[in-house]
mmCIF file of C-alpha atoms in Angstrom:
data_model
loop_
_atom_site.group_PDB
_atom_site.id
_atom_site.type_symbol
_atom_site.label_atom_id
_atom_site.label_comp_id
_atom_site.label_asym_id
_atom_site.label_seq_id
_atom_site.Cartn_x
_atom_site.Cartn_y
_atom_site.Cartn_z
ATOM 1 C CA UNK J 1 5.865 -20.650 -136.216
ATOM 2 C CA UNK J 2 3.205 -23.489 -135.278
ATOM 3 C CA UNK J 3 0.768 -22.912 -132.371
ATOM 4 C CA UNK J 4 -0.730 -25.625 -130.635
ATOM 5 C CA UNK J 5 -3.688 -24.811 -128.241
ATOM 6 C CA UNK J 6 -6.554 -26.856 -126.651
ATOM 7 C CA UNK J 7 -9.334 -26.143 -124.276
ATOM 8 C CA UNK J 8 -8.708 -27.624 -121.157
ATOM 9 C CA UNK J 9 -11.558 -27.154 -118.914
ATOM 10 C CA UNK J 10 -13.995 -24.183 -117.400
ATOM 11 C CA UNK J 11 -13.690 -23.359 -113.787
ATOM 12 C CA UNK J 12 -16.840 -22.583 -111.672
ATOM 13 C CA UNK J 13 -14.991 -23.091 -108.157
ATOM 14 C CA UNK J 14 -11.576 -22.852 -106.632
ATOM 15 C CA UNK J 15 -11.195 -26.701 -106.877
ATOM 16 C CA UNK J 16 -11.460 -26.598 -110.578
ATOM 17 C CA UNK J 17 -8.010 -24.560 -111.256
ATOM 18 C CA UNK J 18 -5.035 -26.293 -112.467
ATOM 19 C CA UNK J 19 -1.929 -27.172 -110.037
ATOM 20 C CA UNK J 20 0.362 -28.738 -112.495
ATOM 21 C CA UNK J 21 3.056 -26.525 -112.299
ATOM 22 C CA UNK J 22 2.965 -25.121 -115.609
ATOM 23 C CA UNK J 23 3.137 -21.166 -116.146
ATOM 24 C CA UNK J 24 -0.461 -19.436 -116.183
ATOM 25 C CA UNK J 25 -1.372 -16.117 -117.626
ATOM 26 C CA UNK J 26 -4.619 -14.710 -116.751
ATOM 27 C CA UNK J 27 -6.265 -12.376 -118.925
ATOM 28 C CA UNK J 28 -8.192 -9.548 -116.946
ATOM 29 C CA UNK J 29 -10.538 -7.110 -118.354
ATOM 30 C CA UNK J 30 -14.119 -5.660 -118.715
ATOM 31 C CA UNK J 31 -16.518 -7.969 -119.793
ATOM 32 C CA UNK J 32 -16.990 -6.310 -123.331
ATOM 33 C CA UNK J 33 -13.303 -5.887 -124.100
ATOM 34 C CA UNK J 34 -13.014 -8.925 -126.261
ATOM 35 C CA UNK J 35 -10.898 -11.499 -124.275
ATOM 36 C CA UNK J 36 -12.138 -14.385 -126.066
ATOM 37 C CA UNK J 37 -11.620 -12.783 -129.416
ATOM 38 C CA UNK J 38 -8.153 -12.028 -128.701
ATOM 39 C CA UNK J 39 -7.335 -15.483 -127.482
ATOM 40 C CA UNK J 40 -8.547 -16.738 -130.765
ATOM 41 C CA UNK J 41 -6.149 -14.339 -132.477
ATOM 42 C CA UNK J 42 -3.246 -15.203 -130.550
ATOM 43 C CA UNK J 43 -3.585 -19.152 -130.952
ATOM 44 C CA UNK J 44 -4.746 -18.423 -134.602
ATOM 45 C CA UNK J 45 -7.636 -20.544 -134.308
ATOM 46 C CA UNK J 46 -11.262 -20.663 -132.878
ATOM 47 C CA UNK J 47 -10.989 -22.234 -129.528
ATOM 48 C CA UNK J 48 -12.581 -19.609 -127.200
ATOM 49 C CA UNK J 49 -16.327 -18.865 -127.300
ATOM 50 C CA UNK J 50 -17.322 -15.244 -128.042
ATOM 51 C CA UNK J 51 -20.591 -13.640 -127.291
ATOM 52 C CA UNK J 52 -22.096 -10.544 -128.329
ATOM 53 C CA UNK J 53 -23.856 -10.016 -124.848
ATOM 54 C CA UNK J 54 -21.469 -8.573 -122.349
ATOM 55 C CA UNK J 55 -21.076 -10.516 -119.030
ATOM 56 C CA UNK J 56 -22.504 -13.570 -120.253
ATOM 57 C CA UNK J 57 -19.356 -15.839 -119.465
ATOM 58 C CA UNK J 58 -19.480 -16.816 -115.788
ATOM 59 C CA UNK J 59 -16.822 -19.152 -115.517
ATOM 60 C CA UNK J 60 -13.058 -18.957 -115.939
ATOM 61 C CA UNK J 61 -11.997 -20.833 -119.130
ATOM 62 C CA UNK J 62 -8.318 -22.445 -119.324
ATOM 63 C CA UNK J 63 -6.471 -23.025 -122.470
ATOM 64 C CA UNK J 64 -3.196 -24.994 -122.998
ATOM 65 C CA UNK J 65 -1.038 -23.320 -125.407
ATOM 66 C CA UNK J 66 2.719 -24.188 -126.961
ATOM 67 C CA UNK J 67 4.291 -22.321 -129.352
ATOM 68 C CA UNK J 68 7.049 -23.809 -131.597
ATOM 69 C CA UNK J 69 9.281 -25.919 -129.580
ATOM 70 C CA UNK J 70 8.595 -23.621 -126.414
ATOM 71 C CA UNK J 71 7.204 -25.094 -123.249
ATOM 72 C CA UNK J 72 3.524 -25.321 -122.849
ATOM 73 C CA UNK J 73 1.711 -22.635 -120.584
ATOM 74 C CA UNK J 74 -2.024 -21.897 -119.784
ATOM 75 C CA UNK J 75 -4.085 -18.784 -120.700
ATOM 76 C CA UNK J 76 -6.903 -18.442 -118.255
ATOM 77 C CA UNK J 77 -9.914 -16.099 -119.373
ATOM 78 C CA UNK J 78 -11.348 -14.890 -116.077
ATOM 79 C CA UNK J 79 -14.768 -13.518 -116.068
ATOM 80 C CA UNK J 80 -15.008 -9.664 -116.732
ATOM 81 C CA UNK J 81 -15.477 -7.033 -114.409
ATOM 82 C CA UNK J 82 -17.935 -4.021 -115.011
ATOM 83 C CA UNK J 83 -20.931 -5.814 -116.204
ATOM 84 C CA UNK J 84 -22.820 -8.992 -115.188
ATOM 85 C CA UNK J 85 -25.880 -10.507 -116.672
ATOM 86 C CA UNK J 86 -28.084 -11.707 -113.701
ATOM 87 C CA UNK J 87 -27.511 -8.493 -111.302
ATOM 88 C CA UNK J 88 -25.245 -8.284 -108.378
ATOM 89 C CA UNK J 89 -25.457 -11.718 -107.425
ATOM 90 C CA UNK J 90 -23.881 -12.722 -110.434
ATOM 91 C CA UNK J 91 -21.293 -9.530 -110.108
ATOM 92 C CA UNK J 92 -20.373 -10.819 -106.798
ATOM 93 C CA UNK J 93 -19.817 -14.330 -108.006
ATOM 94 C CA UNK J 94 -17.491 -12.901 -110.533
ATOM 95 C CA UNK J 95 -15.167 -11.332 -107.972
ATOM 96 C CA UNK J 96 -15.464 -14.572 -105.902
ATOM 97 C CA UNK J 97 -14.119 -16.575 -108.800
ATOM 98 C CA UNK J 98 -11.336 -14.157 -109.464
ATOM 99 C CA UNK J 99 -10.237 -14.149 -105.904
ATOM 100 C CA UNK J 100 -10.171 -17.812 -105.758
ATOM 101 C CA UNK J 101 -7.764 -17.953 -108.879
ATOM 102 C CA UNK J 102 -5.215 -15.547 -107.457
ATOM 103 C CA UNK J 103 -5.589 -16.660 -103.864
ATOM 104 C CA UNK J 104 -5.872 -20.398 -104.523
ATOM 105 C CA UNK J 105 -5.240 -22.005 -100.895
ATOM 106 C CA UNK J 106 -4.495 -19.048 -99.000
ATOM 107 C CA UNK J 107 -6.401 -17.774 -96.188
ATOM 108 C CA UNK J 108 -9.602 -15.470 -97.048
ATOM 109 C CA UNK J 109 -8.965 -11.714 -96.801
ATOM 110 C CA UNK J 110 -10.368 -9.282 -94.507
ATOM 111 C CA UNK J 111 -13.314 -8.318 -96.695
ATOM 112 C CA UNK J 112 -14.461 -12.010 -97.122
ATOM 113 C CA UNK J 113 -14.320 -12.295 -93.223
ATOM 114 C CA UNK J 114 -16.915 -9.640 -93.125
ATOM 115 C CA UNK J 115 -18.980 -11.529 -95.913
ATOM 116 C CA UNK J 116 -17.976 -8.920 -98.860
ATOM 117 C CA UNK J 117 -16.381 -9.876 -101.773
ATOM 118 C CA UNK J 118 -13.834 -6.955 -102.691
ATOM 119 C CA UNK J 119 -13.475 -5.684 -106.196
ATOM 120 C CA UNK J 120 -10.056 -7.244 -106.429
ATOM 121 C CA UNK J 121 -8.764 -9.902 -104.238
ATOM 122 C CA UNK J 122 -6.014 -9.969 -101.759
ATOM 123 C CA UNK J 123 -2.349 -10.678 -102.698
ATOM 124 C CA UNK J 124 -2.148 -14.190 -104.174
ATOM 125 C CA UNK J 125 -0.465 -17.021 -102.553
ATOM 126 C CA UNK J 126 0.487 -18.615 -105.803
ATOM 127 C CA UNK J 127 3.557 -16.577 -106.889
ATOM 128 C CA UNK J 128 3.746 -18.126 -110.615
ATOM 129 C CA UNK J 129 0.913 -16.124 -111.981
ATOM 130 C CA UNK J 130 1.195 -13.579 -114.358
ATOM 131 C CA UNK J 131 -1.458 -11.498 -116.033
ATOM 132 C CA UNK J 132 -2.459 -9.349 -118.973
ATOM 133 C CA UNK J 133 -4.809 -6.394 -118.534
ATOM 134 C CA UNK J 134 -6.875 -6.110 -121.617
ATOM 135 C CA UNK J 135 -8.226 -2.892 -122.461
ATOM 136 C CA UNK J 136 -10.432 -1.056 -125.191
ATOM 137 C CA UNK J 137 -8.054 1.215 -127.204
ATOM 138 C CA UNK J 138 -10.921 3.644 -127.631
ATOM 139 C CA UNK J 139 -11.632 4.209 -123.777
ATOM 140 C CA UNK J 140 -8.357 4.899 -121.956
ATOM 141 C CA UNK J 141 -8.350 5.878 -118.541
ATOM 142 C CA UNK J 142 -11.363 4.292 -117.157
ATOM 143 C CA UNK J 143 -11.265 3.936 -113.512
ATOM 144 C CA UNK J 144 -12.220 0.311 -113.496
ATOM 145 C CA UNK J 145 -9.235 -0.565 -115.677
ATOM 146 C CA UNK J 146 -6.983 1.712 -113.593
ATOM 147 C CA UNK J 147 -8.282 0.044 -110.430
ATOM 148 C CA UNK J 148 -7.423 -3.494 -111.807
ATOM 149 C CA UNK J 149 -4.025 -2.331 -113.163
ATOM 150 C CA UNK J 150 -3.247 -0.980 -109.435
ATOM 151 C CA UNK J 151 -3.937 -3.994 -108.067
ATOM 152 C CA UNK J 152 -2.335 -6.335 -110.644
ATOM 153 C CA UNK J 153 0.951 -4.306 -110.205
ATOM 154 C CA UNK J 154 1.215 -5.351 -106.394
ATOM 155 C CA UNK J 155 -0.295 -8.759 -106.660
ATOM 156 C CA UNK J 156 1.192 -10.710 -109.577
ATOM 157 C CA UNK J 157 4.816 -11.876 -110.585
ATOM 158 C CA UNK J 158 4.351 -9.887 -114.073
ATOM 159 C CA UNK J 159 1.821 -7.772 -115.426
ATOM 160 C CA UNK J 160 1.359 -6.200 -118.871
ATOM 161 C CA UNK J 161 -1.226 -4.012 -120.565
ATOM 162 C CA UNK J 162 -2.810 -4.794 -123.727
ATOM 163 C CA UNK J 163 -5.156 -2.453 -125.827
ATOM 164 C CA UNK J 164 -7.457 -4.208 -128.193
ATOM 165 C CA UNK J 165 -9.751 -2.977 -131.144
ATOM 166 C CA UNK J 166 -7.083 -0.598 -132.558
ATOM 167 C CA UNK J 167 -8.437 -1.369 -135.817
ATOM 168 C CA UNK J 168 -11.447 0.692 -134.924
ATOM 169 C CA UNK J 169 -9.473 3.945 -134.845
ATOM 170 C CA UNK J 170 -7.849 5.953 -137.477
ATOM 171 C CA UNK J 171 -4.036 6.131 -137.426
ATOM 172 C CA UNK J 172 -3.880 9.622 -135.747
ATOM 173 C CA UNK J 173 -6.495 8.739 -133.195
ATOM 174 C CA UNK J 174 -4.623 5.293 -132.553
ATOM 175 C CA UNK J 175 -1.265 7.166 -131.860
ATOM 176 C CA UNK J 176 -2.877 9.651 -129.547
ATOM 177 C CA UNK J 177 -4.941 6.858 -127.725
ATOM 178 C CA UNK J 178 -1.760 4.960 -127.124
ATOM 179 C CA UNK J 179 0.111 7.952 -125.772
ATOM 180 C CA UNK J 180 -2.919 8.644 -123.342
ATOM 181 C CA UNK J 181 -3.260 5.001 -122.368
ATOM 182 C CA UNK J 182 0.899 4.775 -121.377
ATOM 183 C CA UNK J 183 0.449 8.083 -119.729
ATOM 184 C CA UNK J 184 -2.528 7.048 -117.283
ATOM 185 C CA UNK J 185 -1.037 3.487 -116.844
ATOM 186 C CA UNK J 186 2.430 4.892 -116.497
ATOM 187 C CA UNK J 187 3.696 1.584 -118.217
ATOM 188 C CA UNK J 188 4.434 0.382 -121.850
ATOM 189 C CA UNK J 189 0.933 -0.737 -123.698
ATOM 190 C CA UNK J 190 0.911 -3.353 -126.398
ATOM 191 C CA UNK J 191 -1.546 -2.245 -129.020
ATOM 192 C CA UNK J 192 -3.336 -5.131 -131.066
ATOM 193 C CA UNK J 193 -6.085 -5.629 -133.161
ATOM 194 C CA UNK J 194 -7.790 -9.173 -133.261
ATOM 195 C CA UNK J 195 -9.158 -8.516 -136.641
ATOM 196 C CA UNK J 196 -6.396 -7.276 -138.889
ATOM 197 C CA UNK J 197 -3.640 -8.960 -136.645
ATOM 198 C CA UNK J 198 -1.629 -6.147 -136.034
ATOM 199 C CA UNK J 199 0.588 -6.304 -133.044
ATOM 200 C CA UNK J 200 0.350 -9.854 -132.621
ATOM 201 C CA UNK J 201 3.776 -10.547 -132.889
ATOM 202 C CA UNK J 202 4.901 -8.117 -130.314
ATOM 203 C CA UNK J 203 2.197 -9.375 -127.968
ATOM 204 C CA UNK J 204 3.684 -12.794 -128.208
ATOM 205 C CA UNK J 205 7.094 -11.250 -127.117
ATOM 206 C CA UNK J 206 5.143 -9.952 -123.886
ATOM 207 C CA UNK J 207 3.599 -13.576 -123.449
ATOM 208 C CA UNK J 208 6.892 -15.272 -123.735
ATOM 209 C CA UNK J 209 8.304 -12.786 -121.236
ATOM 210 C CA UNK J 210 5.574 -13.355 -118.904
ATOM 211 C CA UNK J 211 5.796 -17.156 -119.013
ATOM 212 C CA UNK J 212 9.431 -17.299 -118.758
ATOM 213 C CA UNK J 213 9.216 -14.954 -115.454
ATOM 214 C CA UNK J 214 6.877 -17.644 -114.162
ATOM 215 C CA UNK J 215 9.075 -20.436 -114.769
ATOM 216 C CA UNK J 216 11.811 -18.393 -112.826
ATOM 217 C CA UNK J 217 9.431 -17.694 -110.039
ATOM 218 C CA UNK J 218 8.655 -21.368 -109.558
ATOM 219 C CA UNK J 219 12.274 -22.396 -109.371
ATOM 220 C CA UNK J 220 13.174 -19.561 -106.910
ATOM 221 C CA UNK J 221 10.088 -18.299 -105.256
ATOM 222 C CA UNK J 222 12.287 -16.202 -102.631
ATOM 223 C CA UNK J 223 13.247 -14.087 -105.802
ATOM 224 C CA UNK J 224 11.593 -10.541 -106.209
ATOM 225 C CA UNK J 225 9.388 -10.228 -109.153
ATOM 226 C CA UNK J 226 10.973 -8.639 -112.496
ATOM 227 C CA UNK J 227 9.741 -5.235 -112.689
ATOM 228 C CA UNK J 228 8.556 -3.372 -115.889
ATOM 229 C CA UNK J 229 11.499 -0.903 -115.075
ATOM 230 C CA UNK J 230 14.087 -3.594 -114.800
ATOM 231 C CA UNK J 231 12.628 -5.108 -118.202
ATOM 232 C CA UNK J 232 12.657 -1.709 -119.771
ATOM 233 C CA UNK J 233 16.481 -1.245 -119.012
ATOM 234 C CA UNK J 234 17.223 -4.774 -120.119
ATOM 235 C CA UNK J 235 15.588 -4.076 -123.400
ATOM 236 C CA UNK J 236 17.741 -0.745 -123.635
ATOM 237 C CA UNK J 237 20.951 -2.488 -122.910
ATOM 238 C CA UNK J 238 20.356 -5.092 -125.667
ATOM 239 C CA UNK J 239 20.015 -2.086 -128.042
ATOM 240 C CA UNK J 240 23.100 -0.746 -127.422
ATOM 241 C CA UNK J 241 26.144 -1.056 -129.715
ATOM 242 C CA UNK J 242 29.161 -3.056 -128.322
ATOM 243 C CA UNK J 243 32.266 -1.274 -127.973
#
């Protein structure tokens, strides 16, 4: 299936983010987890710049993606957490940009009133945003990843966990790592290798689901978000044979 993808812009401040109504899926993860590499694998072309130095990307990079005849959506590569080249001032800037993305035009939270940027922003006022939490399959259960996941589950309409770099693990190690990841996150985890391409088809199913969930949120902002439990029940019902 043909995938059309283009780089749209880099955002340094809140006013740089898009507001054209198309679904947006933010990629959230540690600085060295390989979000840019994963984007290139997802769209099957090199549109995202990668860097060997963690924490070098200080902007949110926005990409427009359309797959087949489906509607277009945006992948938003947010600056990574956990490391920042340039010291604490740069790290605070990352937090402020992430907060600006999710909060958009909402009021600043209590932390910002105190002059302190929280590790993760307050509840977003922009209801149609979804997120992919990208984690390293070799390091399951890092506290920074768990903190990000706890916040995302409460903050966005749809979220999923993606474990990258599975190609760096032997088969047995991969199985154990996936079990551990799903245990600590208490949620299904999509294993992916940007190098071998393993898991990309399943990841696209997750992306399509999140984008569709965003469209539903825009059409009826008063509807509750679709929970992971509901999605699992729906998937189970589809697999049941008809009487």
